[in-house]
Short mmCIF file of C-alpha atoms in Angstrom, two decimals:
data_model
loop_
_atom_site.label_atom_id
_atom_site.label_comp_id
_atom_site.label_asym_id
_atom_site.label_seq_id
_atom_site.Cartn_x
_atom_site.Cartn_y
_atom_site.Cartn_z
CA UNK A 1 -68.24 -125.95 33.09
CA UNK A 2 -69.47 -127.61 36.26
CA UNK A 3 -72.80 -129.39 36.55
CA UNK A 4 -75.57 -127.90 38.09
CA UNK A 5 -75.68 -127.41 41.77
CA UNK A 6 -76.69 -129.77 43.99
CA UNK A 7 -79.94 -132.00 42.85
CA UNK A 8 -80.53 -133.28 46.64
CA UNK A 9 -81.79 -129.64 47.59
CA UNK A 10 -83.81 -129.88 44.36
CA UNK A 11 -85.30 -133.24 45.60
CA UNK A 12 -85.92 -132.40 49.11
CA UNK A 13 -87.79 -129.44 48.41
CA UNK A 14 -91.15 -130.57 47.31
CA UNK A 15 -91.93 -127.80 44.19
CA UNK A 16 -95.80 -128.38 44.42
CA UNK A 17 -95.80 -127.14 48.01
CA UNK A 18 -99.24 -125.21 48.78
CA UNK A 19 -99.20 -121.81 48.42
CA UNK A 20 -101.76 -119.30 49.45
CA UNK A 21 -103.47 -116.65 47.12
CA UNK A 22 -100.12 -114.45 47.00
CA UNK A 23 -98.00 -117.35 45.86
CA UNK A 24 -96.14 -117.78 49.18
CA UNK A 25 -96.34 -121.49 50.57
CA UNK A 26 -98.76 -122.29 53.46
CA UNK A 27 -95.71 -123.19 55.62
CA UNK A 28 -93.74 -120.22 54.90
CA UNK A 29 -93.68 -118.93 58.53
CA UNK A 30 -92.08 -122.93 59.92
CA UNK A 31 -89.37 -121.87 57.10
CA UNK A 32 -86.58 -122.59 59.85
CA UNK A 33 -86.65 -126.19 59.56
CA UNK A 34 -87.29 -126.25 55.72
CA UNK A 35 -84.12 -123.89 55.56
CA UNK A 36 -81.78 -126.19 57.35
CA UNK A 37 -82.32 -128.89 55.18
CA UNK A 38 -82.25 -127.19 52.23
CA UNK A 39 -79.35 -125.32 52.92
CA UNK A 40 -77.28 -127.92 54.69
CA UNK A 41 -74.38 -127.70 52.04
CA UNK A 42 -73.58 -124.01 52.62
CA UNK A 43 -75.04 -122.22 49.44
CA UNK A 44 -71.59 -120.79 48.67
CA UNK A 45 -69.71 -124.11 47.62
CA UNK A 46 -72.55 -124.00 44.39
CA UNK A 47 -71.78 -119.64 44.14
CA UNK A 48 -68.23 -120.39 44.02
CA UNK A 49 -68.28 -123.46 42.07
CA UNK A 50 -70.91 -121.26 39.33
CA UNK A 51 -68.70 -118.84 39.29
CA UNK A 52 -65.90 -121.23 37.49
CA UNK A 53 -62.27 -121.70 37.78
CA UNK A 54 -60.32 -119.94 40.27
CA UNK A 55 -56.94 -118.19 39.06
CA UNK A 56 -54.02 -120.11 41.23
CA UNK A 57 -52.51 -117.63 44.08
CA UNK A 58 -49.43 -116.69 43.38
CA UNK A 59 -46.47 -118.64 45.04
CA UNK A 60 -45.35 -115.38 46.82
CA UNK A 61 -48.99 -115.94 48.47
CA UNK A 62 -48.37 -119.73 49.10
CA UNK A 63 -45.07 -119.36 50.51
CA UNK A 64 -46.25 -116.07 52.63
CA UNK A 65 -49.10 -118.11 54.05
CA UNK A 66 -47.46 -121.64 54.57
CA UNK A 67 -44.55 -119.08 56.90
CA UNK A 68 -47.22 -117.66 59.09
CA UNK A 69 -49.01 -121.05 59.54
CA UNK A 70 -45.92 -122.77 60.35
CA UNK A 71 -44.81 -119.70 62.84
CA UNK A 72 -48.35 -120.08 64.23
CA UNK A 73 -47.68 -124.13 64.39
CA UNK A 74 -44.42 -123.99 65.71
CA UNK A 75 -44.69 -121.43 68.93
CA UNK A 76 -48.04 -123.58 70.17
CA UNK A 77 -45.57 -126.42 69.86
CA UNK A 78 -42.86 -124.83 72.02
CA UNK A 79 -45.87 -123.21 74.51
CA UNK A 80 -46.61 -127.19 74.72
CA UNK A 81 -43.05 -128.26 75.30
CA UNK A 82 -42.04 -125.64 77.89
CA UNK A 83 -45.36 -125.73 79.66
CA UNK A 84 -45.35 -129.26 80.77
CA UNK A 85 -42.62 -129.01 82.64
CA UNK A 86 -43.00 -125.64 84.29
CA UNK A 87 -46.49 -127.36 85.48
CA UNK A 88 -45.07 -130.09 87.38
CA UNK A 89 -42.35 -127.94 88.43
CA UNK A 90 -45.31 -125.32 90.15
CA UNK A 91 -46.83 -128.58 91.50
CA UNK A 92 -44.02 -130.02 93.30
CA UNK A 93 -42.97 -126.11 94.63
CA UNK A 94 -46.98 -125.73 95.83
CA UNK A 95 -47.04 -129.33 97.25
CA UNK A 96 -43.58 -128.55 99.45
CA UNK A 97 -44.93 -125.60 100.49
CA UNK A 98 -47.82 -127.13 101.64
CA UNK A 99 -46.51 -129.68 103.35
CA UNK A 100 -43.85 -126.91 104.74
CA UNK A 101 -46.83 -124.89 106.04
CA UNK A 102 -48.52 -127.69 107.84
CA UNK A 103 -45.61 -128.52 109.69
CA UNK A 104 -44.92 -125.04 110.92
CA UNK A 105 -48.90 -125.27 111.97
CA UNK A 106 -47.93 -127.91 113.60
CA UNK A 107 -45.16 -126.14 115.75
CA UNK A 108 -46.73 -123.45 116.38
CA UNK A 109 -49.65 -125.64 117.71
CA UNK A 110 -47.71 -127.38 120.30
CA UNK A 111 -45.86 -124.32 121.33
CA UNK A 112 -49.77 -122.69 121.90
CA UNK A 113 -50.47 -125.89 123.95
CA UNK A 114 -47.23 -125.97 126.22
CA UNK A 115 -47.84 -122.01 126.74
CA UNK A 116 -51.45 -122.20 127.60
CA UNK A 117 -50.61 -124.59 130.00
CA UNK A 118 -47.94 -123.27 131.24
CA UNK A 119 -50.11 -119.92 131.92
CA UNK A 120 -52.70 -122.26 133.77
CA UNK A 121 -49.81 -123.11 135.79
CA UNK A 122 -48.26 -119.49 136.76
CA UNK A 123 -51.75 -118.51 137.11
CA UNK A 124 -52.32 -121.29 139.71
CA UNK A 125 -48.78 -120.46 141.16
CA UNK A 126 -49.00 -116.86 141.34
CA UNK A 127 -52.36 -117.10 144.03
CA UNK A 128 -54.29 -114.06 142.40
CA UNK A 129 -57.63 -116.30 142.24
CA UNK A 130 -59.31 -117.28 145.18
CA UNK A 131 -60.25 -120.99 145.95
CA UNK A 132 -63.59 -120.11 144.35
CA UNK A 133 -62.95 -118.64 141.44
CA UNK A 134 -60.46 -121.02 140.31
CA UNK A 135 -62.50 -123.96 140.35
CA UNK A 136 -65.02 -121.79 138.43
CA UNK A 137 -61.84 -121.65 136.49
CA UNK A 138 -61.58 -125.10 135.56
CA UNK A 139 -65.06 -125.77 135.34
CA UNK A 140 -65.48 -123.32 132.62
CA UNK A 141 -61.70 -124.70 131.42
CA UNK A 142 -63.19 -128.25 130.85
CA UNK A 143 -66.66 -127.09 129.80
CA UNK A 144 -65.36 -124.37 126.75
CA UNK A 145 -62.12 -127.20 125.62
CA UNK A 146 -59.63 -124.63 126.91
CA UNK A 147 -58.12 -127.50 129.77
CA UNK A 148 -57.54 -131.24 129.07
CA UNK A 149 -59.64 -133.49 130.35
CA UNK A 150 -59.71 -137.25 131.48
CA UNK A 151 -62.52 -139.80 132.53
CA UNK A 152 -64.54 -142.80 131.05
CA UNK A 153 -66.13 -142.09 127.75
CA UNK A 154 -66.97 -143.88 124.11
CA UNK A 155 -64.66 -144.23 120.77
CA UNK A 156 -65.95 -144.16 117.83
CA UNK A 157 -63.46 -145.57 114.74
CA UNK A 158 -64.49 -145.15 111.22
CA UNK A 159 -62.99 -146.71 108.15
CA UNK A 160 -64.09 -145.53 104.71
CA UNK A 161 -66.10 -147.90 102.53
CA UNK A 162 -64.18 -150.63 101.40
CA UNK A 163 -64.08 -149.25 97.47
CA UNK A 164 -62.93 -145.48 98.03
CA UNK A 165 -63.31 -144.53 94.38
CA UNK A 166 -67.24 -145.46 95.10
CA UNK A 167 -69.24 -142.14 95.04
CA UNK A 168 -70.52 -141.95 98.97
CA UNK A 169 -68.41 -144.88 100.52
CA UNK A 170 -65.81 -142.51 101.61
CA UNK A 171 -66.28 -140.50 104.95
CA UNK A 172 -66.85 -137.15 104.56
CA UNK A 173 -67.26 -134.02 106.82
CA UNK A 174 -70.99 -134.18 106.89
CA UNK A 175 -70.32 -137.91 108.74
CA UNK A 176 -68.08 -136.87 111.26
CA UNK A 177 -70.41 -133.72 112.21
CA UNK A 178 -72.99 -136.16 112.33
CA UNK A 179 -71.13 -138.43 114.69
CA UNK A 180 -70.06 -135.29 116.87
CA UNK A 181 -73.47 -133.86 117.12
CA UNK A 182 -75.08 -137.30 117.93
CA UNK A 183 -72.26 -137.72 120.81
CA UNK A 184 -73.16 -134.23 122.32
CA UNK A 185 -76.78 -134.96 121.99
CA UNK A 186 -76.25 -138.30 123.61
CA UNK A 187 -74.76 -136.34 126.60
CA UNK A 188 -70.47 -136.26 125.81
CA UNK A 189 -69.06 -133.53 127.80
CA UNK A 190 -65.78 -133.29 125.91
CA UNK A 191 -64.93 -134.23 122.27
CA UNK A 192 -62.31 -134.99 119.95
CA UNK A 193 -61.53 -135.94 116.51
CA UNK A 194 -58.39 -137.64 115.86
CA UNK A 195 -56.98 -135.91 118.94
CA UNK A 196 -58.28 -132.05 117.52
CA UNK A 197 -60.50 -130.87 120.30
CA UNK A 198 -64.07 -129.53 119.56
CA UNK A 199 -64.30 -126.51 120.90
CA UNK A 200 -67.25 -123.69 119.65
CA UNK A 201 -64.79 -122.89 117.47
CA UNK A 202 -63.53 -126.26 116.00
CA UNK A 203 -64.67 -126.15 112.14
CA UNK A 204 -65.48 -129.96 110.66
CA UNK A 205 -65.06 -129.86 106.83
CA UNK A 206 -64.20 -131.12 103.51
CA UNK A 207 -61.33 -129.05 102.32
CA UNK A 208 -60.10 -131.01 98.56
CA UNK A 209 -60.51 -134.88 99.27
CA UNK A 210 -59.58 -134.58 102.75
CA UNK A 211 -61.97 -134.09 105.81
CA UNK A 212 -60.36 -130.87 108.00
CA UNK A 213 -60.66 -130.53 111.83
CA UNK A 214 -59.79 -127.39 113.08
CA UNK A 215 -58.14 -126.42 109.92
CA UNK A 216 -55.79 -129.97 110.03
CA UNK A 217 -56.22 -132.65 107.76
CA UNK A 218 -57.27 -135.90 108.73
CA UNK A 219 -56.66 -139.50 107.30
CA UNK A 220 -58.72 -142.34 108.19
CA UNK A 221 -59.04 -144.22 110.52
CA UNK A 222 -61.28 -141.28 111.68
CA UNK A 223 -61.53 -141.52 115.73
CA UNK A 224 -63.67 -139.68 117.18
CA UNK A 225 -64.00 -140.17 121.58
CA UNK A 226 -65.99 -138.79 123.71
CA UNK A 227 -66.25 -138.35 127.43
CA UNK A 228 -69.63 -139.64 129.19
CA UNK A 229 -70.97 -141.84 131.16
CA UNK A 230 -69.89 -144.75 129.02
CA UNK A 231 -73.57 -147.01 129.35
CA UNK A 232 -75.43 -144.21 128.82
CA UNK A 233 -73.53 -142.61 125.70
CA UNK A 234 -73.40 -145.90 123.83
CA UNK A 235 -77.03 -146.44 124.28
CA UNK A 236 -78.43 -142.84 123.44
CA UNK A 237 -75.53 -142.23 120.90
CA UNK A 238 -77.53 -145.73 118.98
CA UNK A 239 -80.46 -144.25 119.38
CA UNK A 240 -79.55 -140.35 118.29
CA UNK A 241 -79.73 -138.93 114.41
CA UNK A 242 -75.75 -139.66 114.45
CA UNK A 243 -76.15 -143.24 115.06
CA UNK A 244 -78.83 -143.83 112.92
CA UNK A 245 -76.59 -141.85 110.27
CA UNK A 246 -73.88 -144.38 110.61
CA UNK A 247 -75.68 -146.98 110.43
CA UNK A 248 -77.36 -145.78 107.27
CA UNK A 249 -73.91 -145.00 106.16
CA UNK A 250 -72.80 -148.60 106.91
CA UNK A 251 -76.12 -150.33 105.42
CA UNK A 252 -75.09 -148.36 101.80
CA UNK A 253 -71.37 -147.73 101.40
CA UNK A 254 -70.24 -149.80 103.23
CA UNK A 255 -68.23 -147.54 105.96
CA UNK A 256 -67.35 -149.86 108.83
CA UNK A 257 -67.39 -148.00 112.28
CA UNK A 258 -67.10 -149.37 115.58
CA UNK A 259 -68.16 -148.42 118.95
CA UNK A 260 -66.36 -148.90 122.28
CA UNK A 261 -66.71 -148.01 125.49
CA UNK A 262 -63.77 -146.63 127.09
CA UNK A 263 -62.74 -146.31 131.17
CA UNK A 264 -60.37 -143.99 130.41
CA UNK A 265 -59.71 -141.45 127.87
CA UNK A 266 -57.48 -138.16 127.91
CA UNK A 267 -58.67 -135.44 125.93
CA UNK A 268 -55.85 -132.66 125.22
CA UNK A 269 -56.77 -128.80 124.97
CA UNK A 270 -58.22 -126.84 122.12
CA UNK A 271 -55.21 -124.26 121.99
CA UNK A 272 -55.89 -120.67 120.63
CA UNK A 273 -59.15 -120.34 121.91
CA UNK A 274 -58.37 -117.16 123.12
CA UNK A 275 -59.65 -113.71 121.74
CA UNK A 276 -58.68 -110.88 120.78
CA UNK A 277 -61.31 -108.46 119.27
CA UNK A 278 -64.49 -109.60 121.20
CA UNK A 279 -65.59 -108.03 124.57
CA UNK A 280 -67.78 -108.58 126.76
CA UNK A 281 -71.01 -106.66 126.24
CA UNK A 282 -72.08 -103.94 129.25
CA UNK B 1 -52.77 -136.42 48.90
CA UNK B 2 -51.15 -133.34 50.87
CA UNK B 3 -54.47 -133.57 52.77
CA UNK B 4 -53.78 -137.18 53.76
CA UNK B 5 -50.05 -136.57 54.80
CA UNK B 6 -51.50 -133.49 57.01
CA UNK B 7 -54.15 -135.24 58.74
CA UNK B 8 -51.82 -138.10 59.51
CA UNK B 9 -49.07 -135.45 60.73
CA UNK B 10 -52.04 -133.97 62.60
CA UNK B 11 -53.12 -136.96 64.39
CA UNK B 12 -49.38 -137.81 65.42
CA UNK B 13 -48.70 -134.56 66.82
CA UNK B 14 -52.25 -134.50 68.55
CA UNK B 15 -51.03 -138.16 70.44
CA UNK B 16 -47.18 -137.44 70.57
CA UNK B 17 -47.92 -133.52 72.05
CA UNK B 18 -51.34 -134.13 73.79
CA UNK B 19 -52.00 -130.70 73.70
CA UNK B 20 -54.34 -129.38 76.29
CA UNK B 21 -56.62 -126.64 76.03
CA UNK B 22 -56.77 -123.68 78.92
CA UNK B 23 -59.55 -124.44 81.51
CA UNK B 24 -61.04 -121.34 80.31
CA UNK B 25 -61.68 -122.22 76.75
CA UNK B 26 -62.33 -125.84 77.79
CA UNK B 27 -66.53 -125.48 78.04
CA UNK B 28 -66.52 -124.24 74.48
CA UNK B 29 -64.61 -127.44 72.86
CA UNK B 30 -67.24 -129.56 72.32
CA UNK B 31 -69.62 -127.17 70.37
CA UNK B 32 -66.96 -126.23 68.61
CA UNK B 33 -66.02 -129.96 67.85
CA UNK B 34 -69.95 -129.95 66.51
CA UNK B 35 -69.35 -127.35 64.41
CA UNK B 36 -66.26 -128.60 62.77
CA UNK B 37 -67.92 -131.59 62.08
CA UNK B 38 -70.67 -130.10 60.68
CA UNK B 39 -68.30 -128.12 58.36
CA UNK B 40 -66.54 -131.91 57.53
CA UNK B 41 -69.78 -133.59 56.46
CA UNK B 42 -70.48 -130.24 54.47
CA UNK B 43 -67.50 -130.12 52.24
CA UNK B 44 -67.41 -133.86 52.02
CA UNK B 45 -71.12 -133.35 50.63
CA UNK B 46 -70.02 -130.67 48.30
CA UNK B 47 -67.17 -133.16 47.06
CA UNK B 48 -69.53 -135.93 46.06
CA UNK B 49 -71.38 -133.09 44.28
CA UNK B 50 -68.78 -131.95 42.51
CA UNK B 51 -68.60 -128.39 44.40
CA UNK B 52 -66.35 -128.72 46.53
CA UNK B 53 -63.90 -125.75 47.13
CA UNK B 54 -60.91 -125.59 49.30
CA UNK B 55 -61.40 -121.67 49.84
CA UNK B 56 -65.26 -122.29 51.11
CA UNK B 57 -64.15 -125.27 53.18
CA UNK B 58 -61.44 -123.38 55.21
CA UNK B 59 -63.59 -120.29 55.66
CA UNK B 60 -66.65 -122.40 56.85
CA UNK B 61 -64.89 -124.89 58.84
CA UNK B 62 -62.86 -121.89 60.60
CA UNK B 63 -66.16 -119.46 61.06
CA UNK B 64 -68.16 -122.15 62.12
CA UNK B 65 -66.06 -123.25 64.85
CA UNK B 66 -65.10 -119.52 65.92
CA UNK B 67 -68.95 -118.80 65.54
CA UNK B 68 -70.67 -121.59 67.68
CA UNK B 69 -67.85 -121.14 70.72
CA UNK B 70 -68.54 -117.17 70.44
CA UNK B 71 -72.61 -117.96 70.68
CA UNK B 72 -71.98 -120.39 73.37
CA UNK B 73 -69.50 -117.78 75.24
CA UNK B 74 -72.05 -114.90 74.82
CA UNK B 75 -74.72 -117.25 76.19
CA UNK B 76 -72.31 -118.23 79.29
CA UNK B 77 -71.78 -114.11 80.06
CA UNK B 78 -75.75 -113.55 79.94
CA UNK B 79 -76.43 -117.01 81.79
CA UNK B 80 -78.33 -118.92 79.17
CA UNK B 81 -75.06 -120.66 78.04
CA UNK B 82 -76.67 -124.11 78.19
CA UNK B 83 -79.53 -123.21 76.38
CA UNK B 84 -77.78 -121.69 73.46
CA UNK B 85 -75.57 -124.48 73.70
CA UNK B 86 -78.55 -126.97 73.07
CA UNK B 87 -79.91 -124.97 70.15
CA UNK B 88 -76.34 -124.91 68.28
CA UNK B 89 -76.22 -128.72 68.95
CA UNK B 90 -80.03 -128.75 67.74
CA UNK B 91 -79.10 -126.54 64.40
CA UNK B 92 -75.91 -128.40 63.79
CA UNK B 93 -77.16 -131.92 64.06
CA UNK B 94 -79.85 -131.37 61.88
CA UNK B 95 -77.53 -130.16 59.02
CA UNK B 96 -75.35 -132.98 59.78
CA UNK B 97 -77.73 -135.66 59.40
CA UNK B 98 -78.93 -134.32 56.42
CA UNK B 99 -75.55 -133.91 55.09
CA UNK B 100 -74.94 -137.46 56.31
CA UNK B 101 -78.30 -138.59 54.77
CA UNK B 102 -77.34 -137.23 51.70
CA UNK B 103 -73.62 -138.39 51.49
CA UNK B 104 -75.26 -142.06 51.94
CA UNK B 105 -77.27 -141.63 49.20
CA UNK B 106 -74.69 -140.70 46.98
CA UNK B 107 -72.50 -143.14 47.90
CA UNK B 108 -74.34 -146.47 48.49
CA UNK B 109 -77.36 -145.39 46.17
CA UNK B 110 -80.05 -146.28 49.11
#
């Protein structure tokens, strides 16, 4: 026979408790707490153990049991095996394809460039605008990103924090917004990041670990120029909520960013600005 | 002795295989790590008491873990999965502690 279940519950559990005129203890209703301790050991190792020796299963039972358990064992094992390398195999197939993708982007990109200016050019050549209305023309070209542009303007360069793996030190899309919108406040009539015009519809974001510009990934450096009277950008771009942001950003992570002013800077197009679904409203 | 041999196998297959778990069971390790623990410190309990049982170990160590990644899963679906995750930890450290408590005293006598 087996001693007596446990004596630690015994000890734990005070026996003189106080207990109210029905015989039920005062603290019967904070039982939760009581009942954890008490009851730590689940109750049915002393059931079982009070109920006295078990009969041994049966080896048919063992063996039956020890089968599926090694069955069980043995396909995680080969799930394991086979899995690693089908992983790395999807990895490298989504990475190529990736990197396959981008440079068809890219393709396709310039080919939208060289046709949008070639268009500019047969619409020049075929003399269907007036004088008038193609200046408006490239007024509205220059103004919307749809036409490069040239003149004096600022460049900004910035470098990521000198420790990347530093939460904050890296640049992110928020910066470069902030840069872009400080350099239109400050008066830039064109600009571009890492050669990717802005246009109105020129998304800045963080797509993964990289920083996109109209849906391209960027690496730093991260240059962003604009076009402006040079004096007058560098000055208000100091004093706008962009340059106070990088100079925050440079006072705690450490991102180093520079500021020059430029005499001349070429701007290329934002191609595939046209549209297709929107009209003009009557 | 088996046991020995089988947690040693265990261990080497755990660091030769590093097994890893689908991303979508992956929230519901860690309670269920609690709860296997708390199933350890009971049977080894039970042991020093004499009353320890290989049939109630399994079954306990195997419920509990199934048990506290179901309440935990259940609390995810109806969006208090953090809080139900807190009182498991809350239940399950108190009966560890206890167990542990008590496992001291029967073993160093203080």
């Amino acid at each position: 026979m087996r001693p007596a279940p446990s004596v630690d519950a015994a000890a734990d559990d005070p026996v003189d408790a106080p207990t109210d005129a029905q015989g039920r203890r005062l603290d019967a209703s904070m039982d939760l707490l009581r009942t954890l301790r008490l009851e730590a050991v689940d109750p049915e190792y002393a059931a079982v153990a009070a109920r006295g020796p078990r009969r041994p299963p049966r080896p048919v039972t063992v063996v039956a049991l020890l089968g599926v358990v090694g069955v069980v064992l043995g396909l995680t094992v080969a799930t394991q095996l086979r899995a690693a390398p089908a992983t790395a195999v999807e990895r490298a197939d989504l990475i190529a394809r990736i990197t396959q993708a981008e440079a068809d982007q890219d393709v396709l990109r310039e080919r939208a460039v060289a046709l949008s200016v070639e268009n500019d050019a047969l619409t020049r050549a075929s003399g269907g605008l007036d004088a008038a209305t193609a200046a408006e023309r490239d007024r509205l070209g220059v103004l919307s990103g749809t036409l490069a542009v040239t003149g004096g303007g600022v460049r900004v360069t910035l470098e990521d924090g000198p420790d990347g793996s530093v939460r904050g030190s890296r640049v992110v899309d928020t910066d470069l917004r902030m840069v872009a919108h400080g350099l239109w406040a400050a008066g830039a009539e064109a600009v571009a990041i890492n050669g990717h015009r802005l246009s109105t519809r020129t998304p800045i974001r963080n797509a993964g670990d990289a920083i996109t510009v109209d849906f391209r990934s960027l690496s730093a450096p991260y240059v962003v120029e604009a076009i402006g009277d040079p004096t007058t950008l560098s000055e208000a771009f100091a004093a706008s909520e962009g340059g106070r942001w990088l100079a925050g950003l440079a006072e705690h992570y450490g991102v180093a960013w520079t500021l020059t002013q430029e005499r001349a800077l070429t701007l290329g197009a934002d191609p595939g600005l046209g549209t297709e679904r929107a009209e003009r409203m009557r | 002795m088996y046991a020995i041999l089988g947690l040693v196998l265990g261990v080497a297959l755990g660091i030769w295989l590093q097994p890893s778990l689908p991303p979508q069971v992956q929230p519901y390790l860690p309670i269920a790590i609690v709860a296997a623990l708390d199933a350890v410190f009971g049977g080894f309990r039970s042991y020093l008491d004499r009353l320890f049982d290989d049939r109630v170990f399994v079954v306990s160590f195997v419920s509990n873990v199934l048990i506290a990644a179901l309440i935990v899963w259940v609390g995810d679906l109806i969006g208090v999965g953090a809080q139900l995750s807190t009182a498991v930890v809350v239940v399950l450290g108190i009966r560890i502690f206890t167990n542990a408590a008590a496992i001291r005293r029967k073993l160093f006598h203080a």
